[in-house]
Coordinates of N, CA, C and O in Angstrom, one line a residue:
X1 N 68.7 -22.9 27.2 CA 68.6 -22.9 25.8 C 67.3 -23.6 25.4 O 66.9 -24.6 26.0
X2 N 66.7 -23.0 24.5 CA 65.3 -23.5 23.9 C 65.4 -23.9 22.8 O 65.8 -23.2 21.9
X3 N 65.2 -25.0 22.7 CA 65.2 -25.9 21.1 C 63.7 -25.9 20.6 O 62.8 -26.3 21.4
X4 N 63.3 -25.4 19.4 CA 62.4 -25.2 18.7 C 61.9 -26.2 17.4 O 62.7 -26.0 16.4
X5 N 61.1 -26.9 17.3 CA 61.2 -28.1 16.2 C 60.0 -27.7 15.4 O 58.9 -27.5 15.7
X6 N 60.5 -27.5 14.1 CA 59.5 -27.3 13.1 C 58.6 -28.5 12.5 O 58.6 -29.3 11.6
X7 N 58.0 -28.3 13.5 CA 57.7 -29.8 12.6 C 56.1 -29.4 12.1 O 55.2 -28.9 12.8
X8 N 56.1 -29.5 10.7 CA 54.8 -29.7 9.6 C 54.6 -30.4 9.2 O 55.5 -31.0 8.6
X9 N 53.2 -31.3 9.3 CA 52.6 -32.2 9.0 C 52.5 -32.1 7.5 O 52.9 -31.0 7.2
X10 N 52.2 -33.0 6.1 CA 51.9 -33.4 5.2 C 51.0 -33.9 5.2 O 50.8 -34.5 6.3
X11 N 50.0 -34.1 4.3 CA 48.7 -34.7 3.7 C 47.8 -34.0 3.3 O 48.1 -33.0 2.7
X12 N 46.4 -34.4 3.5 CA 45.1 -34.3 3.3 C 44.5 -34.4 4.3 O 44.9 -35.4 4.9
X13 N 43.6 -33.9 5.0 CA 43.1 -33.5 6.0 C 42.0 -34.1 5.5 O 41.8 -34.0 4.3
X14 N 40.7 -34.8 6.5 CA 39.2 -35.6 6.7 C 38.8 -34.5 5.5 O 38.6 -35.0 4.4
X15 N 38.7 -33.4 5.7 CA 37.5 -32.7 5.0 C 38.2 -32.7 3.4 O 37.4 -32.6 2.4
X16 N 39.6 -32.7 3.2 CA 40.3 -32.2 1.7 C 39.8 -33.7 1.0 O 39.4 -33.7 -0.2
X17 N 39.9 -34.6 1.7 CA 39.6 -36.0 1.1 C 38.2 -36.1 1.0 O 37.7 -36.8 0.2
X18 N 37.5 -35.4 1.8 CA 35.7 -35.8 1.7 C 35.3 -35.2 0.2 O 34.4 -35.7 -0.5
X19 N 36.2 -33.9 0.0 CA 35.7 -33.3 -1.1 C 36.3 -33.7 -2.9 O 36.0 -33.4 -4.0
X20 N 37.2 -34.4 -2.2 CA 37.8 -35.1 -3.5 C 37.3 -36.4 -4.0 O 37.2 -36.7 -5.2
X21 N 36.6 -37.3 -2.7 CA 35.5 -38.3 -3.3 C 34.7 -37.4 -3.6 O 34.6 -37.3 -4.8
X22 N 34.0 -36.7 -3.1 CA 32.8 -35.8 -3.9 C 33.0 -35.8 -5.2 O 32.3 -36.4 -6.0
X23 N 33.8 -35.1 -5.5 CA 34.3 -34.9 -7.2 C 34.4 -35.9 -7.5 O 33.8 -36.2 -8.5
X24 N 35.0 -36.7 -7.0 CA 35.7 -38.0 -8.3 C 33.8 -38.5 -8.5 O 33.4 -38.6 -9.7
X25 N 32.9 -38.8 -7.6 CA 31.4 -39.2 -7.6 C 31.1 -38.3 -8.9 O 31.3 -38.6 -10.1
X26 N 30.7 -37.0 -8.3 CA 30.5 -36.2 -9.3 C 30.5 -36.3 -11.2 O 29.6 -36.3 -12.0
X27 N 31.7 -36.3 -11.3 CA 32.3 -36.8 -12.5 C 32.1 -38.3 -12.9 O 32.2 -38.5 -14.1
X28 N 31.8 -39.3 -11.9 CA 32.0 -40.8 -12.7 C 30.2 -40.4 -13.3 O 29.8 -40.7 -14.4
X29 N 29.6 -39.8 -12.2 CA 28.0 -39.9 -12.3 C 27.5 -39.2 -13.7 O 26.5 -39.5 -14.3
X30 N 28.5 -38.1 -14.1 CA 28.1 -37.4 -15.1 C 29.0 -38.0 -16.6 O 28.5 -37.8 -17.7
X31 N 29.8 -38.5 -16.5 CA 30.7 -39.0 -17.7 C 30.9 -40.7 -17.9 O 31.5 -41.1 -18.9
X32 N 30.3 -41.4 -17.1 CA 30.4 -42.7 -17.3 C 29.2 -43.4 -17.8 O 29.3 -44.6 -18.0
X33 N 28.1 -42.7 -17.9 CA 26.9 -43.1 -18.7 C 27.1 -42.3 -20.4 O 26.3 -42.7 -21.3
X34 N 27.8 -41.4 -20.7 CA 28.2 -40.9 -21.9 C 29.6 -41.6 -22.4 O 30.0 -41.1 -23.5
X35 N 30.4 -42.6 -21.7 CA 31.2 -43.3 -22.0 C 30.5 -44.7 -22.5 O 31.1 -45.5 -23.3
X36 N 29.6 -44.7 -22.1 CA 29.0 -46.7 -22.4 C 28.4 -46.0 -23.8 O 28.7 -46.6 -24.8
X37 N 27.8 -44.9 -23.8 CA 26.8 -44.8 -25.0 C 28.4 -44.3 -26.1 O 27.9 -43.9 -27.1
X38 N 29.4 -44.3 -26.1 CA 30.2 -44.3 -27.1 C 30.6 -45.5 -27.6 O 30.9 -45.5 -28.8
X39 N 30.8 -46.4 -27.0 CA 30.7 -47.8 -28.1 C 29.9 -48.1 -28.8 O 30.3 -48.7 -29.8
X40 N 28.2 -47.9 -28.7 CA 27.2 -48.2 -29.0 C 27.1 -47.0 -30.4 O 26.5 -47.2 -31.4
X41 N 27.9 -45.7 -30.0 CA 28.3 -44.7 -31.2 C 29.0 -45.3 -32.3 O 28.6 -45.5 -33.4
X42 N 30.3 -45.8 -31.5 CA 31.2 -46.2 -32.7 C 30.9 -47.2 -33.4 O 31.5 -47.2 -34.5
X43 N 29.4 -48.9 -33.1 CA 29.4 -49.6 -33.7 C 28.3 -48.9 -34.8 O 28.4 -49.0 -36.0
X44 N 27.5 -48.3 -34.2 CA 26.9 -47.8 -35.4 C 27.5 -46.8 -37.0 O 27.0 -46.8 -38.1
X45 N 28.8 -46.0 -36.2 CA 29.7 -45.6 -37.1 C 29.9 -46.7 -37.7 O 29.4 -46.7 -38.8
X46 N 30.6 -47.6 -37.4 CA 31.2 -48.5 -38.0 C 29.6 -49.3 -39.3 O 29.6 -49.2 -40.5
X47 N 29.0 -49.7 -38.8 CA 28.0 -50.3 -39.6 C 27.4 -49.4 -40.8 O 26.8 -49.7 -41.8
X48 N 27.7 -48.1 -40.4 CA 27.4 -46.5 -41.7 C 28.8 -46.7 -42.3 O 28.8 -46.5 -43.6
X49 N 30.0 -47.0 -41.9 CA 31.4 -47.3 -42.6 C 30.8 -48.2 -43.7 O 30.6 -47.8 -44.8
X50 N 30.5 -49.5 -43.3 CA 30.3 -50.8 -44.0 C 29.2 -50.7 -45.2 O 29.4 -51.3 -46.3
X51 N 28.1 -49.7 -45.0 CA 27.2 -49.5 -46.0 C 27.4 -48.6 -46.8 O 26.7 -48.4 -47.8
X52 N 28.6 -47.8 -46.5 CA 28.5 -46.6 -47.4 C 29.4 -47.1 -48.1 O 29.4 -46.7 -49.3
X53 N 30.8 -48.4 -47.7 CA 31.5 -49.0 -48.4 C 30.8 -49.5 -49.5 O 30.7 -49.1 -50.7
X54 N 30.1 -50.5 -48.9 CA 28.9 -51.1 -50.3 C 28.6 -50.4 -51.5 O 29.0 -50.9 -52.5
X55 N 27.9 -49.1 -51.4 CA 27.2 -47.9 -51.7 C 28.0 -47.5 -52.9 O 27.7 -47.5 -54.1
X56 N 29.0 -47.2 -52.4 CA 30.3 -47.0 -53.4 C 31.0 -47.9 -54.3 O 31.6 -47.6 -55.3
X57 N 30.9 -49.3 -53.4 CA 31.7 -50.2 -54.5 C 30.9 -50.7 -55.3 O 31.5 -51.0 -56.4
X58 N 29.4 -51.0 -55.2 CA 28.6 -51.0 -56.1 C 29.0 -49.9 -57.6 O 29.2 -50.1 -58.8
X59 N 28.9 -48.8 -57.0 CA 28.8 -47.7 -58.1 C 30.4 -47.6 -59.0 O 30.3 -47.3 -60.1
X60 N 31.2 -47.8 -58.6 CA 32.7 -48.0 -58.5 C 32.5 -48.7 -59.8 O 32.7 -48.5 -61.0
X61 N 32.1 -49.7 -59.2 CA 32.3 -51.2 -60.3 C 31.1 -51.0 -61.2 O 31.2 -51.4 -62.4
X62 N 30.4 -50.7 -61.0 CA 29.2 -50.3 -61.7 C 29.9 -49.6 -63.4 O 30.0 -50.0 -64.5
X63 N 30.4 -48.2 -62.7 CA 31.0 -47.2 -63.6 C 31.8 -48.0 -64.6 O 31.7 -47.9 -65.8
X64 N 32.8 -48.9 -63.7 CA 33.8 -49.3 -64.6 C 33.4 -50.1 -65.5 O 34.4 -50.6 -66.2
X65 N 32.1 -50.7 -65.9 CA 31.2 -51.6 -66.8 C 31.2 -51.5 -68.0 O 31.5 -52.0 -69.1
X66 N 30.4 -50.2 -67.1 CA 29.7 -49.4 -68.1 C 30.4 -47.9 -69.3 O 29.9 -47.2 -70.2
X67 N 31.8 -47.8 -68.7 CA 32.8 -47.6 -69.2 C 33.6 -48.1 -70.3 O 34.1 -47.4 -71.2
X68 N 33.8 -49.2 -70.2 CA 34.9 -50.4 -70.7 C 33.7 -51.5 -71.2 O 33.8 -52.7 -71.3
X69 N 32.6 -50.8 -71.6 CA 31.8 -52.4 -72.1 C 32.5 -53.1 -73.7 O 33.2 -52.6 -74.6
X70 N 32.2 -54.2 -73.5 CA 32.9 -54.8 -75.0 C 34.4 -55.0 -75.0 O 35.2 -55.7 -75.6
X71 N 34.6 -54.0 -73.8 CA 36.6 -54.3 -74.0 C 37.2 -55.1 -73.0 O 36.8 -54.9 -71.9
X72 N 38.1 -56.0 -73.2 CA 38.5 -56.9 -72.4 C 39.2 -56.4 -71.3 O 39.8 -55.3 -71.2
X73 N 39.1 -57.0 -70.7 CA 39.5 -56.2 -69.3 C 41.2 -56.6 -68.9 O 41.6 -57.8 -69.1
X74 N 41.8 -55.8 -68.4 CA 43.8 -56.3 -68.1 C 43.6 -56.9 -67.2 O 42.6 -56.9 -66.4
X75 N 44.8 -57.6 -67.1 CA 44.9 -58.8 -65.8 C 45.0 -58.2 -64.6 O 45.5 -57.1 -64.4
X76 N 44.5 -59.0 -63.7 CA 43.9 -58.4 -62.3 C 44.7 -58.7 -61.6 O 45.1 -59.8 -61.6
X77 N 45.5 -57.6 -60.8 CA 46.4 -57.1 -59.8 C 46.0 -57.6 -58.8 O 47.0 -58.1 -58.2
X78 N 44.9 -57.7 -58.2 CA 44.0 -58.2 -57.0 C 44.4 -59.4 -56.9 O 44.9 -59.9 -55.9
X79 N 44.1 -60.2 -58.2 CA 44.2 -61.7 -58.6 C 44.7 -62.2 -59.5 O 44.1 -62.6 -60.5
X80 N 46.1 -62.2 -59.3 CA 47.0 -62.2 -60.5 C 46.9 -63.5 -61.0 O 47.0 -64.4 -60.2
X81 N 46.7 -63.7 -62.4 CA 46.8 -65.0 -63.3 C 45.7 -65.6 -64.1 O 45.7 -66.5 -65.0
X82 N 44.2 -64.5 -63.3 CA 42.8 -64.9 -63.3 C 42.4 -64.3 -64.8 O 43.1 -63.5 -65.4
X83 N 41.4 -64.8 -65.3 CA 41.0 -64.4 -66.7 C 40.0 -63.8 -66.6 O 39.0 -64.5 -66.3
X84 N 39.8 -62.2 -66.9 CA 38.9 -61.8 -66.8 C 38.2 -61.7 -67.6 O 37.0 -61.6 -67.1
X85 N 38.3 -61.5 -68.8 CA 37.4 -61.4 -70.2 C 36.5 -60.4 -70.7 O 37.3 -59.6 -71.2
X86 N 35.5 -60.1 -70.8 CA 34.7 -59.0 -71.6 C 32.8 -59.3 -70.4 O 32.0 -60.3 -70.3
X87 N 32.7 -58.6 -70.1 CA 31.5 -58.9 -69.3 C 30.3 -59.0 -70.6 O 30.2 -58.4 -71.7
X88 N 29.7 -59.7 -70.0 CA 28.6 -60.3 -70.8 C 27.5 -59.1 -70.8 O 27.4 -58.2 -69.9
X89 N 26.7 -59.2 -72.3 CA 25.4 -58.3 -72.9 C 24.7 -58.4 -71.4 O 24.0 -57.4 -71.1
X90 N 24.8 -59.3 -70.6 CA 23.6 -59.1 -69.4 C 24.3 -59.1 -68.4 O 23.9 -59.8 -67.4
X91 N 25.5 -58.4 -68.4 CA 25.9 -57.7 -67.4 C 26.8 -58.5 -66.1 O 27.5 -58.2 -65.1
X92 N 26.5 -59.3 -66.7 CA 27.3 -60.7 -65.8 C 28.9 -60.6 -66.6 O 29.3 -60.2 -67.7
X93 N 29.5 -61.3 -65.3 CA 30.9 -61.5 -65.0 C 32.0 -61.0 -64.1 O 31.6 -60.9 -62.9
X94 N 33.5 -60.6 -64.4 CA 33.9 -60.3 -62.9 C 34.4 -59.3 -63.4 O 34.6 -59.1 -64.6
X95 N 34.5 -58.5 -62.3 CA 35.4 -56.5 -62.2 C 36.7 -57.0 -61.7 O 36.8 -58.1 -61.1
X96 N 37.7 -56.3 -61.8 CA 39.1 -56.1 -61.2 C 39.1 -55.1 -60.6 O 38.8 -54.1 -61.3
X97 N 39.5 -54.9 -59.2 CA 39.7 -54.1 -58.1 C 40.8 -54.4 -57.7 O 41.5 -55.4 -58.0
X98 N 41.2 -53.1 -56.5 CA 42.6 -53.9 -55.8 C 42.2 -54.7 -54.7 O 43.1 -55.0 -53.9
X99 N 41.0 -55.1 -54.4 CA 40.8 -56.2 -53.4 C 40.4 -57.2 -54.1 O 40.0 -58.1 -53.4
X100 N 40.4 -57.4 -55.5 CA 40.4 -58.2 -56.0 C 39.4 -58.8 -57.2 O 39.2 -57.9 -58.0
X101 N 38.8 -60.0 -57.4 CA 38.0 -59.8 -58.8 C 36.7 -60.0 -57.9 O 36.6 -60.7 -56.9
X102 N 35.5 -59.1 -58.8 CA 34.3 -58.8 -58.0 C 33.2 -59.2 -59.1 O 33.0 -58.5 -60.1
X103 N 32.3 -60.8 -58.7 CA 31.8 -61.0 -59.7 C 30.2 -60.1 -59.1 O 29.6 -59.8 -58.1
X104 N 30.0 -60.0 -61.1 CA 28.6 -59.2 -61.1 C 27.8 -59.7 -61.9 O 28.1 -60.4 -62.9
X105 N 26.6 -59.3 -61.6 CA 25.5 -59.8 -62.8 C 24.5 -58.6 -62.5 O 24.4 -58.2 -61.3
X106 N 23.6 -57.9 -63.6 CA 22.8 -57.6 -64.2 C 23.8 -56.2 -64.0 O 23.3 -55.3 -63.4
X107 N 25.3 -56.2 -64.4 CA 26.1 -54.7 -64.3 C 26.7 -54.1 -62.9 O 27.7 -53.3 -62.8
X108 N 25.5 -55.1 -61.4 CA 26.2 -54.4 -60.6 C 26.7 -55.8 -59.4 O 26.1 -56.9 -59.2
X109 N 27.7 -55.4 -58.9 CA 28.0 -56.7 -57.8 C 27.0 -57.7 -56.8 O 26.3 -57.4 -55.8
X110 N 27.2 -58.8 -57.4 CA 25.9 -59.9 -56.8 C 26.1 -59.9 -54.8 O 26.9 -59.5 -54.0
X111 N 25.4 -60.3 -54.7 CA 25.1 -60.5 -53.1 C 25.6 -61.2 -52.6 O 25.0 -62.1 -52.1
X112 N 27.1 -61.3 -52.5 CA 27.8 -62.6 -52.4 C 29.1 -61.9 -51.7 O 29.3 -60.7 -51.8
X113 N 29.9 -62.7 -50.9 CA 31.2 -62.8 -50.5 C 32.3 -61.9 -51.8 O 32.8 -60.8 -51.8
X114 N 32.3 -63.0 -52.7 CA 32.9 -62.4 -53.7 C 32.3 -61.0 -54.8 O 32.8 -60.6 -55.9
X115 N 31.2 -60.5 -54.2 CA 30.3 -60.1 -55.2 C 30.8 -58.8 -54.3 O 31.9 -58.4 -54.1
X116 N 29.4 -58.1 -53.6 CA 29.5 -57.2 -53.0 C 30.6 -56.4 -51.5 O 30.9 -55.3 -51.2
X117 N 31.0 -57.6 -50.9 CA 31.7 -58.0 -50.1 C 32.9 -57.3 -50.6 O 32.9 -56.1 -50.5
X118 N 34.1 -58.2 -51.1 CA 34.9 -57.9 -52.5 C 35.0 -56.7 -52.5 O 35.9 -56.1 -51.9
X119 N 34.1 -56.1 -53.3 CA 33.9 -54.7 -53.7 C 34.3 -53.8 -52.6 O 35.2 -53.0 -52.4
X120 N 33.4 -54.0 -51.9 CA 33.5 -52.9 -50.6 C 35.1 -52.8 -50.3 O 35.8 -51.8 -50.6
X121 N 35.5 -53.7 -49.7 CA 36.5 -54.1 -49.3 C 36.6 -54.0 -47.3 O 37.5 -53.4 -46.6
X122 N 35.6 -54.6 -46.8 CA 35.3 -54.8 -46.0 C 36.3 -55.1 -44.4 O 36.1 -54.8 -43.3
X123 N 37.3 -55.7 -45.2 CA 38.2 -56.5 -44.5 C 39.8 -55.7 -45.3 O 39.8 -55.0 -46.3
X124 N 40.9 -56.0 -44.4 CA 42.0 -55.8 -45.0 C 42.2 -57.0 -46.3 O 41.4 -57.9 -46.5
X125 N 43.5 -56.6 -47.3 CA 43.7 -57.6 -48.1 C 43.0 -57.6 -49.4 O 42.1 -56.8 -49.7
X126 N 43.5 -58.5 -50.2 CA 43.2 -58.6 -51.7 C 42.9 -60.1 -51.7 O 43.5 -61.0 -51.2
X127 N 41.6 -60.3 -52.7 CA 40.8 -61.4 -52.6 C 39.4 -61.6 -51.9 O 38.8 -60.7 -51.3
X128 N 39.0 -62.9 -52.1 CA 37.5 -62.9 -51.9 C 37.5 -63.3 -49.8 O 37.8 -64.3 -49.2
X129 N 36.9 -61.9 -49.2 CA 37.1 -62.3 -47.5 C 36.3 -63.7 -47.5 O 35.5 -64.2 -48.3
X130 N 36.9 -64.2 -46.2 CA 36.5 -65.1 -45.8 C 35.5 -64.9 -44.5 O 35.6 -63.9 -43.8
X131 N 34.5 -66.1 -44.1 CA 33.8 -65.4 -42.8 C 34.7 -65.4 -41.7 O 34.2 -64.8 -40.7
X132 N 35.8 -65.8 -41.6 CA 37.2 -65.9 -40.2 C 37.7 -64.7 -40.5 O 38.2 -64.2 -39.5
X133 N 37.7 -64.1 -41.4 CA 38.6 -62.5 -42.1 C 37.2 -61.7 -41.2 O 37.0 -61.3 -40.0
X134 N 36.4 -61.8 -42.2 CA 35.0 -60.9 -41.6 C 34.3 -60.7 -39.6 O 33.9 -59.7 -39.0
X135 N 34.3 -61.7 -39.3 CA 34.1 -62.2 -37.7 C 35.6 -61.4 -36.9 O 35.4 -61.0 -35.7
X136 N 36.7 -61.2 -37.5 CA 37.6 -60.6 -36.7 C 37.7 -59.2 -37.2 O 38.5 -58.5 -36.6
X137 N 37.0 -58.6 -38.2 CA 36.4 -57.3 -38.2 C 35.0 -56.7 -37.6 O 34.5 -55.6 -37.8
X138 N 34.2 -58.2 -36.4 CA 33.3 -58.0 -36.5 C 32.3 -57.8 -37.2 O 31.5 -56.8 -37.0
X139 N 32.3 -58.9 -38.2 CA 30.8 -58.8 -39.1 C 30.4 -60.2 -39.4 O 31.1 -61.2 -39.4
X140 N 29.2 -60.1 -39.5 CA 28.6 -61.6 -39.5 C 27.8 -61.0 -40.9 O 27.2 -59.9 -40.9
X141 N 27.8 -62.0 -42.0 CA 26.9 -61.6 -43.3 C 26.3 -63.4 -43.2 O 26.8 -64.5 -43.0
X142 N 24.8 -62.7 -43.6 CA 24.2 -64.0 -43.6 C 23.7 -63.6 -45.6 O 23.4 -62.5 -46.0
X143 N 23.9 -65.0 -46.4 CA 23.4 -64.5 -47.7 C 22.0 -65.6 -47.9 O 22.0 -66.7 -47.4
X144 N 20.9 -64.9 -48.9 CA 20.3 -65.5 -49.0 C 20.2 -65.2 -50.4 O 21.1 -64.4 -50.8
X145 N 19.1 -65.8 -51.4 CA 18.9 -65.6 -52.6 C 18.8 -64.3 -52.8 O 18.0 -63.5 -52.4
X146 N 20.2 -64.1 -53.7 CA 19.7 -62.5 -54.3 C 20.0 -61.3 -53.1 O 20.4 -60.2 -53.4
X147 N 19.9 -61.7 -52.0 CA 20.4 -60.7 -50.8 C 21.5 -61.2 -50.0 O 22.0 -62.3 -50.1
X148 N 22.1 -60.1 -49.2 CA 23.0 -60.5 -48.5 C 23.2 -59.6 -47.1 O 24.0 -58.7 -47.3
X149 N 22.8 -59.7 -45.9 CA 22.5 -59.2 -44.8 C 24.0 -59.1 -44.1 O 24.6 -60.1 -44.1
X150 N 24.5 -57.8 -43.5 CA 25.4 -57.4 -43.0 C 25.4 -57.2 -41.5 O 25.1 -56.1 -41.1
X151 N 25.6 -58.2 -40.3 CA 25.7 -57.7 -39.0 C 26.8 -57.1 -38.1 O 28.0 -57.2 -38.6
X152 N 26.8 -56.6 -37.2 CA 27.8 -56.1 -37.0 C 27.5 -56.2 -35.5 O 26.6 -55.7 -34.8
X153 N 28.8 -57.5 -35.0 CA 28.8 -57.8 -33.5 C 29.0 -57.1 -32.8 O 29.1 -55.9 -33.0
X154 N 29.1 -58.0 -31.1 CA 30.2 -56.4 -30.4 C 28.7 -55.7 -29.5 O 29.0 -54.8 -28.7
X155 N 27.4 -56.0 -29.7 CA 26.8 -55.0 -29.0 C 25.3 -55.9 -28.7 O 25.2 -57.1 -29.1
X156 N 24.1 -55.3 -27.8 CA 23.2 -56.8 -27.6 C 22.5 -57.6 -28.3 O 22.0 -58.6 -27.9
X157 N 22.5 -57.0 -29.6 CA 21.7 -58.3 -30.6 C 22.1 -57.5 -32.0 O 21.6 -56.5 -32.6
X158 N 23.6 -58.7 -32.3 CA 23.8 -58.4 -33.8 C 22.8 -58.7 -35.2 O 23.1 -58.7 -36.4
X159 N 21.4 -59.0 -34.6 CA 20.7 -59.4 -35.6 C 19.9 -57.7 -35.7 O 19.2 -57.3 -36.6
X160 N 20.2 -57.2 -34.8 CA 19.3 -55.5 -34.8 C 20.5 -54.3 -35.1 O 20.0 -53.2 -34.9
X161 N 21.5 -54.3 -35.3 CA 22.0 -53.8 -35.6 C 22.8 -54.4 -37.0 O 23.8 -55.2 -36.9
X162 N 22.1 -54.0 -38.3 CA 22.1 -55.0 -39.6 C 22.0 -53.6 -40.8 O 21.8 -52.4 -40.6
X163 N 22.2 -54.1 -41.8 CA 21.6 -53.3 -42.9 C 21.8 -55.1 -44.4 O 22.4 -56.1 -44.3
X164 N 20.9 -54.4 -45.6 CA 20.7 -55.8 -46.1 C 21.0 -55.1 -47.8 O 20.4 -54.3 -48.5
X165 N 21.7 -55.6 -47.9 CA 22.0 -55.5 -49.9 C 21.3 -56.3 -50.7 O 21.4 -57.5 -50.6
X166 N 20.3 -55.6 -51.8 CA 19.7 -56.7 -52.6 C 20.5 -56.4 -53.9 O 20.6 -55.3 -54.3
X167 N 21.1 -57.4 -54.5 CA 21.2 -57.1 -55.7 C 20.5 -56.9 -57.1 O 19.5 -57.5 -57.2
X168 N 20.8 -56.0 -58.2 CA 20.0 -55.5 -59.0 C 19.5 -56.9 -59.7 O 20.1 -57.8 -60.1
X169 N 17.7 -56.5 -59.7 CA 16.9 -57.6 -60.2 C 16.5 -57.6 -62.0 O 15.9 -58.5 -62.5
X170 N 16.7 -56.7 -62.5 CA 16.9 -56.7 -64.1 C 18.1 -55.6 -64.5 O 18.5 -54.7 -63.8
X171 N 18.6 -55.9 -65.7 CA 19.8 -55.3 -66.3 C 19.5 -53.1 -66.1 O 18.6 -52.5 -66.7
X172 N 20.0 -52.8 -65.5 CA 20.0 -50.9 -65.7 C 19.4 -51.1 -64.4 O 18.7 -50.1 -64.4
X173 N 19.1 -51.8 -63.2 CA 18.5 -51.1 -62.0 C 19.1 -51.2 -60.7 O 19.0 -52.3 -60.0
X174 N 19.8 -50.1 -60.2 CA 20.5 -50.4 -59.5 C 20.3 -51.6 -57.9 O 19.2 -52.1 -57.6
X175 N 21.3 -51.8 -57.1 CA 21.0 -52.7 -56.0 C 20.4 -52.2 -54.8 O 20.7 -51.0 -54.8
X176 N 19.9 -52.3 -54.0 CA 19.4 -51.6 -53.0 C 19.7 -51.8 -51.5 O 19.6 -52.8 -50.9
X177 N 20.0 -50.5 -51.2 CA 20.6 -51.0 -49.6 C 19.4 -50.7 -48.5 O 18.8 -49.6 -48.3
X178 N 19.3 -51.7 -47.9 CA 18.4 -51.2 -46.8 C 18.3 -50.0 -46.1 O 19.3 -49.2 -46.3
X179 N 17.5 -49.6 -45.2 CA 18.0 -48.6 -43.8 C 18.6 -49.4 -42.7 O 18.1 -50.3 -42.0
X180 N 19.6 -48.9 -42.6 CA 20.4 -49.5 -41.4 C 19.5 -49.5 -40.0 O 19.0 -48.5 -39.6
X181 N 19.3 -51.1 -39.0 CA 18.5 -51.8 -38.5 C 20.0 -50.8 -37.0 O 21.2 -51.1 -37.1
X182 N 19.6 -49.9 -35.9 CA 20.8 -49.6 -34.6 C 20.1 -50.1 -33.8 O 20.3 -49.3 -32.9
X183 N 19.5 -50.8 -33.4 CA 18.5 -50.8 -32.0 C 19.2 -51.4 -31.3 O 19.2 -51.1 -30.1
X184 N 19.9 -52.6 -31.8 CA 20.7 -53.6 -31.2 C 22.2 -53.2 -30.8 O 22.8 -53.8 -29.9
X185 N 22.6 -52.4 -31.4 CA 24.5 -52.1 -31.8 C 24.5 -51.8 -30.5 O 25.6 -51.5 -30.0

């Protein structure tokens, strides 16, 4: 009697494996240099998020001025208890939003934390962000007279990946947003 044993190997054979590192090469070589340049996408998304926020909350608050001039304004939801009062002939004082109260002068939101910042709504939450609120959204705002510079960390030089808000310098002219600075994002 003849006993017959089936026996079949399992695996991958030298050459099934040579060609599977091939591919896997293949593919890291063509998709892993379009993987790094997607963070460097999304920070710049993100810093076009941040300006167009501005952009709008400027105009936002703007509208609602120049809507409601002379009329006292209702208590702010944002900032419940705060007095907001009647904004002044020169355009100065605070807006009510739901992130909260957004002071302005010459009609549009000043360059400030509480000013344009505020407005936007930059950060989660209601009220004036703080730089600890802002830094864990990744943003660094440096303010100077009248301006206020927007960075946005996270990539090799948050001083080059920036854009800069000036606030409006006589009553009727709007604020001006820089061109957004990617070189660095």
């Amino acid at each position: 009697m003849k006993l017959t044993l089936n026996t079949r190997q399992s695996g991958l054979t030298m050459i099934e494996l040579a060609v599977v590192v091939v591919i896997f090469g293949i593919f890291s070589t063509v998709a892993l240099p379009h993987l790094s340049h997607m963070q460097r996408d999304a920070r710049i998304d993100k810093l076009k998020e941040a300006r167009g926020a501005m952009a709008a909350g400027a105009a936002i608050t703007h509208s609602v001025i120049m809507s409601s001039k002379n009329d006292a304004q209702a208590d702010c939801v944002g900032a419940p208890g705060a007095v907001m009062g009647v904004i002044s002939e020169s355009g100065a004082g605070k807006v009510c939003t739901e992130n909260g109260n957004v002071d302005m002068a010459q009609r549009y939101p000043t360059a400030t934390l509480s000013g344009i910042v505020t407005a936007a709504g930059l950060v989660p939450g209601q009220g004036t962000p703080t730089e600890a609120a802002l830094a864990h959204e990744n943003y660094v705002v440096a303010q100077a007279k009248g301006a206020l510079t927007v960075q946005l960390t996270g990539g090799p030089d948050a001083t080059q990946c920036s854009f800069t808000y000036a606030e409006s310098s006589k009553l009727g002219t709007p604020p001006v947003l820089s061109r957004m600075v990617t070189s660095g994002c």
